[in-house]
Amino acid sequence: MTDRQIIVPDGMRLIYERAGYAPAVKVGKTLYCAGQVGRTPELSVIEEPEQQFLAAWDNLRIVLEAGGCKFEDVVEMTTYHVDMHRHMPIFRRVKDKVFPRNTCAWTCIGVSELARPGLLVEIKCVAVER
């Protein structure tokens, strides 16, 4: 049996302690990342959509790197969107700037709300370390 390793990047200790979940769990070479949102390290929601999306990607990058992976190692991704049709053009533009295209399976799901008021997207993924 492979051991599970809890991944908590330094800047995410507060979310780990306050919310009681791990930002990621690594089993062997596979990294399971919890959904990341556009918030500050102090857990404040970033209001402006483009800046919120950039922060969500940056938070995901931080979790991946703490687990020994990069965006290029992501094999499966699910994004959850509030008011998806309104914000998808901005989200795609930001995604295309920071995340490699056509490298993983991606599912988009529209939802009525996320964990905190004002959140517009949550990005979760599975990566396999190369």
GROMACS .gro file of C-alpha atoms in nm, residues 18-81:
model
   64
   18ARG     CA    1  -0.940   2.692   0.984
   19ALA     CA    2  -1.129   2.479   0.729
   20GLY     CA    3  -0.986   2.143   0.830
   21TYR     CA    4  -0.896   2.008   0.487
   22ALA     CA    5  -0.572   1.946   0.303
   23PRO     CA    6  -0.498   2.156  -0.007
   24ALA     CA    7  -0.367   1.833  -0.165
   25VAL     CA    8  -0.294   1.469  -0.093
   26LYS     CA    9  -0.016   1.282  -0.271
   27VAL     CA   10  -0.033   0.906  -0.319
   28GLY     CA   11   0.271   0.771  -0.499
   29LYS     CA   12   0.329   1.004  -0.795
   30THR     CA   13  -0.035   1.116  -0.811
   31LEU     CA   14  -0.135   1.448  -0.656
   32TYR     CA   15  -0.501   1.513  -0.577
   33CYS     CA   16  -0.557   1.888  -0.542
   34ALA     CA   17  -0.858   2.028  -0.358
   35GLY     CA   18  -1.046   2.306  -0.533
   36GLN     CA   19  -0.858   2.635  -0.534
   37VAL     CA   20  -1.032   2.971  -0.541
   38GLY     CA   21  -0.941   3.336  -0.594
   39ARG     CA   22  -0.862   3.448  -0.242
   40THR     CA   23  -0.576   3.608  -0.058
   41PRO     CA   24  -0.357   3.413   0.188
   42GLU     CA   25  -0.566   3.580   0.461
   43LEU     CA   26  -0.874   3.410   0.305
   44SER     CA   27  -1.034   3.730   0.168
   45VAL     CA   28  -1.225   3.685  -0.157
   46ILE     CA   29  -1.086   3.892  -0.445
   47GLU     CA   30  -1.379   4.081  -0.595
   48GLU     CA   31  -1.268   4.173  -0.947
   49PRO     CA   32  -1.330   3.866  -1.172
   50GLU     CA   33  -1.006   3.869  -1.373
   51GLN     CA   34  -0.795   3.918  -1.060
   52GLN     CA   35  -0.992   3.647  -0.881
   53PHE     CA   36  -0.928   3.403  -1.166
   54LEU     CA   37  -0.557   3.487  -1.171
   55ALA     CA   38  -0.539   3.427  -0.795
   56ALA     CA   39  -0.720   3.092  -0.828
   57TRP     CA   40  -0.464   2.975  -1.087
   58ASP     CA   41  -0.180   3.105  -0.872
   59ASN     CA   42  -0.315   2.921  -0.567
   60LEU     CA   43  -0.339   2.603  -0.774
   61ARG     CA   44   0.019   2.651  -0.896
   62ILE     CA   45   0.137   2.689  -0.535
   63VAL     CA   46  -0.035   2.364  -0.432
   64LEU     CA   47   0.098   2.175  -0.734
   65GLU     CA   48   0.454   2.294  -0.672
   66ALA     CA   49   0.434   2.199  -0.303
   67GLY     CA   50   0.341   1.849  -0.422
   68GLY     CA   51   0.628   1.832  -0.672
   69CYS     CA   52   0.418   1.901  -0.983
   70LYS     CA   53   0.358   2.172  -1.244
   71PHE     CA   54   0.065   2.271  -1.462
   72GLU     CA   55   0.207   2.045  -1.734
   73ASP     CA   56   0.162   1.745  -1.500
   74VAL     CA   57  -0.215   1.795  -1.465
   75VAL     CA   58  -0.406   1.506  -1.625
   76GLU     CA   59  -0.760   1.590  -1.515
   77MET     CA   60  -0.924   1.919  -1.413
   78THR     CA   61  -1.271   2.022  -1.303
   79THR     CA   62  -1.376   2.385  -1.275
   80TYR     CA   63  -1.690   2.502  -1.097
   81HIS     CA   64  -1.833   2.836  -1.213
   0.00000   0.00000   0.00000
